[in-house]
C-alpha atoms as a PDB file:
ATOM      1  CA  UNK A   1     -77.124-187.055   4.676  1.00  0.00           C
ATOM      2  CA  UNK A   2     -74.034-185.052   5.824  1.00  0.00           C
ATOM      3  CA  UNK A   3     -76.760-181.740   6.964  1.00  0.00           C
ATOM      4  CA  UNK A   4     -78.657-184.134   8.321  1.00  0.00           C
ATOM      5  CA  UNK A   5     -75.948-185.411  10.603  1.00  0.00           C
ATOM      6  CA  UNK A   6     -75.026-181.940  11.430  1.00  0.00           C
ATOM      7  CA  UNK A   7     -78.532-181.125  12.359  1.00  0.00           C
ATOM      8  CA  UNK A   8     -78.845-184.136  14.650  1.00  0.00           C
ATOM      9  CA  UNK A   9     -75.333-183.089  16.016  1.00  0.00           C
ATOM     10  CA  UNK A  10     -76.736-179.533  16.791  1.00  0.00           C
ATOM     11  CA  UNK A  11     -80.072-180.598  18.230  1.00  0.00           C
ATOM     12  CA  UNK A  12     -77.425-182.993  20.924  1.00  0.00           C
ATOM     13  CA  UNK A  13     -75.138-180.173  21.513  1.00  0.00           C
ATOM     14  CA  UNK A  14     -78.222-178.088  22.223  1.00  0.00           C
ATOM     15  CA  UNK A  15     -80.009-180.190  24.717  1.00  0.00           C
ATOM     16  CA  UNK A  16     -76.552-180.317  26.151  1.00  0.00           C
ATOM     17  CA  UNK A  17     -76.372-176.859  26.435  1.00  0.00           C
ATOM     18  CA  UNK A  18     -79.638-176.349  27.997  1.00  0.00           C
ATOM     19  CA  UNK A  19     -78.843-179.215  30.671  1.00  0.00           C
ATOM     20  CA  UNK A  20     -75.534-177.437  31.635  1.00  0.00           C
ATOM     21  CA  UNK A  21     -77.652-174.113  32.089  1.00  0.00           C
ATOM     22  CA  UNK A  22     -79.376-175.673  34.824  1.00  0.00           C
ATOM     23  CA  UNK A  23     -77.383-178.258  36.312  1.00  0.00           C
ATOM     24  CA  UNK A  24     -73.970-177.148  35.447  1.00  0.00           C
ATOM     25  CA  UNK A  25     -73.248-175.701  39.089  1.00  0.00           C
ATOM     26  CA  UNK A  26     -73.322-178.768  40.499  1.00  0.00           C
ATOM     27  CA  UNK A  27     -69.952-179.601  38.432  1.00  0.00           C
ATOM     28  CA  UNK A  28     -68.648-176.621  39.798  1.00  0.00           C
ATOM     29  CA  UNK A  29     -68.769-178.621  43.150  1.00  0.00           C
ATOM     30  CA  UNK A  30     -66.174-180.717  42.443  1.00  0.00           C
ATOM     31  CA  UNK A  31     -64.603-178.486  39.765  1.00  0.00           C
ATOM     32  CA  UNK A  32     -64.594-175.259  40.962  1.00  0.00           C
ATOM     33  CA  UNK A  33     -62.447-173.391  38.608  1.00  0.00           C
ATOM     34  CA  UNK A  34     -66.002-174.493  36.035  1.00  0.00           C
ATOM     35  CA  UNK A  35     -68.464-172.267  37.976  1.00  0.00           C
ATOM     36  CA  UNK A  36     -66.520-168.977  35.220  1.00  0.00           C
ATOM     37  CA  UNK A  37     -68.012-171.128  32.431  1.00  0.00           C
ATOM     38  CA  UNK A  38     -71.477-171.913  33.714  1.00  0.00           C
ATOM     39  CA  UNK A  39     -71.771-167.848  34.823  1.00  0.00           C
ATOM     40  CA  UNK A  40     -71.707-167.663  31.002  1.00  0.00           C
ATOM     41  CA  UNK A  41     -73.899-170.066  30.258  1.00  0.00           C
ATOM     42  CA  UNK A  42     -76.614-168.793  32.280  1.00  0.00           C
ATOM     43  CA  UNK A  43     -75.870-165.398  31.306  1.00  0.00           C
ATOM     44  CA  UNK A  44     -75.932-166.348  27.492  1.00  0.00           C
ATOM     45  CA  UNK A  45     -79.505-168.565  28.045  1.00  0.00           C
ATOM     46  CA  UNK A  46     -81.587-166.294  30.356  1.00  0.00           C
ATOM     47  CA  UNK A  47     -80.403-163.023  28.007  1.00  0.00           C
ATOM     48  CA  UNK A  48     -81.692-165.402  24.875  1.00  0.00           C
ATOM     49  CA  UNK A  49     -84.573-165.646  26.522  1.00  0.00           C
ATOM     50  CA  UNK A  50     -84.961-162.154  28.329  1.00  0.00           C
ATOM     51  CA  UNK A  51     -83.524-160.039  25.529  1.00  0.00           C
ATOM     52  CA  UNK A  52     -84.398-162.932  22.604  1.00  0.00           C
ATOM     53  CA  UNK A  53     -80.734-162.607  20.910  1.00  0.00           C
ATOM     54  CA  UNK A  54     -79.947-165.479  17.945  1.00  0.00           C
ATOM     55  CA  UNK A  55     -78.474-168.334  19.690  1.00  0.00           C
ATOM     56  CA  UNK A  56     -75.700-169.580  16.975  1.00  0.00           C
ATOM     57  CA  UNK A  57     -76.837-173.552  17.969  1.00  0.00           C
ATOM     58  CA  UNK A  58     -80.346-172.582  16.628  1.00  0.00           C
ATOM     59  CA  UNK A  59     -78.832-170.928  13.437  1.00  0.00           C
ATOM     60  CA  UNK A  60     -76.330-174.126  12.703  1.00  0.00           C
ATOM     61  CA  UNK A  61     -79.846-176.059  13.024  1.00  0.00           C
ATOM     62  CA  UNK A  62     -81.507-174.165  11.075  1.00  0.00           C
ATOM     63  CA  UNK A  63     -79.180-174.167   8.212  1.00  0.00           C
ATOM     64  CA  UNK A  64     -78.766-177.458   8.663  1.00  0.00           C
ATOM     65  CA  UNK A  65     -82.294-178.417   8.048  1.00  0.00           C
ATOM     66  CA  UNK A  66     -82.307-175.803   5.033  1.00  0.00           C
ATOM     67  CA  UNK A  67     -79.508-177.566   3.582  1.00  0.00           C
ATOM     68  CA  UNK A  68     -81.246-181.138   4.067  1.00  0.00           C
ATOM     69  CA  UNK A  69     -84.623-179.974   2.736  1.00  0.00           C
ATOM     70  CA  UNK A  70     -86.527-179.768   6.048  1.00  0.00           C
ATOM     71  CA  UNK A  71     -88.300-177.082   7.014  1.00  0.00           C
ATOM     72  CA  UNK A  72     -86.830-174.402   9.881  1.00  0.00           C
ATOM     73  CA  UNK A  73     -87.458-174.119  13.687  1.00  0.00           C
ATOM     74  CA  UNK A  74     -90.540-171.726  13.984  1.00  0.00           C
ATOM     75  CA  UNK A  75     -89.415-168.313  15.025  1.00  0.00           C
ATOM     76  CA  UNK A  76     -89.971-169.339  18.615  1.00  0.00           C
ATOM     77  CA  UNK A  77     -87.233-171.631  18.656  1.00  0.00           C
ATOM     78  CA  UNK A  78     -85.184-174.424  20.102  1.00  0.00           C
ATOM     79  CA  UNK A  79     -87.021-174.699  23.433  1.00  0.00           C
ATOM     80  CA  UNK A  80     -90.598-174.150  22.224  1.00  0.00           C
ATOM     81  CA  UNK A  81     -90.351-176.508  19.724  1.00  0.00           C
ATOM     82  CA  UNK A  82     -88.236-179.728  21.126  1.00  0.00           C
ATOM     83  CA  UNK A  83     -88.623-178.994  24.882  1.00  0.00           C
ATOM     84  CA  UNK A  84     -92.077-177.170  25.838  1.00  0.00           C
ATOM     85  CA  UNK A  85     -95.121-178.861  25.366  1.00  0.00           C
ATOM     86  CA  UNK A  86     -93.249-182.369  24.806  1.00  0.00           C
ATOM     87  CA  UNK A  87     -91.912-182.556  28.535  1.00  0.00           C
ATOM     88  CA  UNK A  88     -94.346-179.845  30.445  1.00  0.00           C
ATOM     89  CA  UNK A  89     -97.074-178.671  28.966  1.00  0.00           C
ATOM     90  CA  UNK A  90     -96.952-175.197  27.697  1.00  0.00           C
ATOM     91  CA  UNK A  91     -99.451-173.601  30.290  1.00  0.00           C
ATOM     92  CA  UNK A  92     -97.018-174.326  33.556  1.00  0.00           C
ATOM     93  CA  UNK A  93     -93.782-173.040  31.382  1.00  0.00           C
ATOM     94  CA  UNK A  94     -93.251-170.169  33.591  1.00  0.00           C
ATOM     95  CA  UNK A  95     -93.711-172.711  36.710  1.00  0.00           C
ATOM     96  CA  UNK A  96     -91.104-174.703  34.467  1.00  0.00           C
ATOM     97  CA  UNK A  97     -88.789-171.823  34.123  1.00  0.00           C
ATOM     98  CA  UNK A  98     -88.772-170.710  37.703  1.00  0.00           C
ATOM     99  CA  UNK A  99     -87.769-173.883  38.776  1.00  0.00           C
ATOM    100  CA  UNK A 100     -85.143-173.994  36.430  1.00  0.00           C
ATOM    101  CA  UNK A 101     -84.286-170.820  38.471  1.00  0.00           C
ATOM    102  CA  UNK A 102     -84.478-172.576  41.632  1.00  0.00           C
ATOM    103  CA  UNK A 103     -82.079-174.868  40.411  1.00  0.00           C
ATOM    104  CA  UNK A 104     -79.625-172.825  39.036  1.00  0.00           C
ATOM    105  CA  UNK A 105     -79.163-170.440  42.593  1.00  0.00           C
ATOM    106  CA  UNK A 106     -79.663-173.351  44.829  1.00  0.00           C
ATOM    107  CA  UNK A 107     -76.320-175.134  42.653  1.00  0.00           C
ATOM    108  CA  UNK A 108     -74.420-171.563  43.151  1.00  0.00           C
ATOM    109  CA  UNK A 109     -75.384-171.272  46.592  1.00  0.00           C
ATOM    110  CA  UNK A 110     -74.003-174.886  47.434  1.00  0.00           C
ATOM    111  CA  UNK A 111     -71.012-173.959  45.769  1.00  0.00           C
ATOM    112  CA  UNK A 112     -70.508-170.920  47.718  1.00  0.00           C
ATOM    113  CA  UNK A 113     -71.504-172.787  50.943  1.00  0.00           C
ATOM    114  CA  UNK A 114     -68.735-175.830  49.821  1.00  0.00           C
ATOM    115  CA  UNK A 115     -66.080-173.312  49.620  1.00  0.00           C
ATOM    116  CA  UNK A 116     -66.587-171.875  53.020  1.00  0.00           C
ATOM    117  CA  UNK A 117     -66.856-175.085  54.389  1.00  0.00           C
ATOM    118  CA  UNK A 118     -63.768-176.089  52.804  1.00  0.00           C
ATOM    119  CA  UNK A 119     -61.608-172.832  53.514  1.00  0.00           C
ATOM    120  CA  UNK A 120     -62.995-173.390  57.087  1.00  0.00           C
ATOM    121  CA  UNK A 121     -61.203-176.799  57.235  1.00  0.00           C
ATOM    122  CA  UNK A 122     -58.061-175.991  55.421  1.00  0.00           C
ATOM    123  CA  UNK A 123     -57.565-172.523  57.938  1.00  0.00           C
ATOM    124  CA  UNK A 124     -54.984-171.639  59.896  1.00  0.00           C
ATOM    125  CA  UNK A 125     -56.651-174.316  63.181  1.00  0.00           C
ATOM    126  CA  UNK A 126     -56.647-176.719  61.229  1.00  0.00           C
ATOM    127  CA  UNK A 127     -53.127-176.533  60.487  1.00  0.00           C
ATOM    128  CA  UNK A 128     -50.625-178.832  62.923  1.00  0.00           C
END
């Protein structure tokens, strides 16, 4: 029961993950100082999926599910198995990824654009 908890835990903390890859930016908005973190993020998922380093969430799962009696991830991993082909099919995943992309440099941009707009305002003519 306990492995099984941690497993569901991991799977959670995983999606998480993956949803902070690509939207994370946006927090970075309103929390600037974040934007350090979610450089690292993307770093850490695109080289996992570039290079195809062990991601330690996938290992916690996977010993999780050992330790409960269930069967591994297959080798492909967390994405293949709980993300592609259950919300995009697997024949547009590079579409999929690329838009993922899209998302990630469009968030950075805005927050490069937001802090230009806001060091515009709080410049020396704006001062009284």
């Amino acid at each position: 029961m306990v492995y099984r908890v941690i497993e569901i835990a991991t799977v959670f903390m995983h999606f998480g993950f993956v949803l902070y890859v690509v939207f994370g930016g946006f927090l970075a908005w309103k929390w600037r100082r974040t934007i350090a973190i979610h450089l690292a993020a993307v770093a850490w998922g695109a080289g996992s999926l570039v290079v195809g380093y062990d991601c330690p969430l996938t290992n916690l799962e996977n010993w999780a599910r050992r330790m409960a009696g269930i069967s591994e991830l297959p080798s492909t991993g967390f994405i293949a198995h709980y993300i592609t082909g259950v919300f995009y099919p697997v024949s547009i995943e590079p579409i999929v990824q690329g838009l993922a992309a899209a998302v990630v440099v469009g968030s950075w941009l805005g927050y490069v654009l937001l802090g230009r707009h806001a060091k515009a305002q709080t410049g020396p003519s704006s001062i009284r």
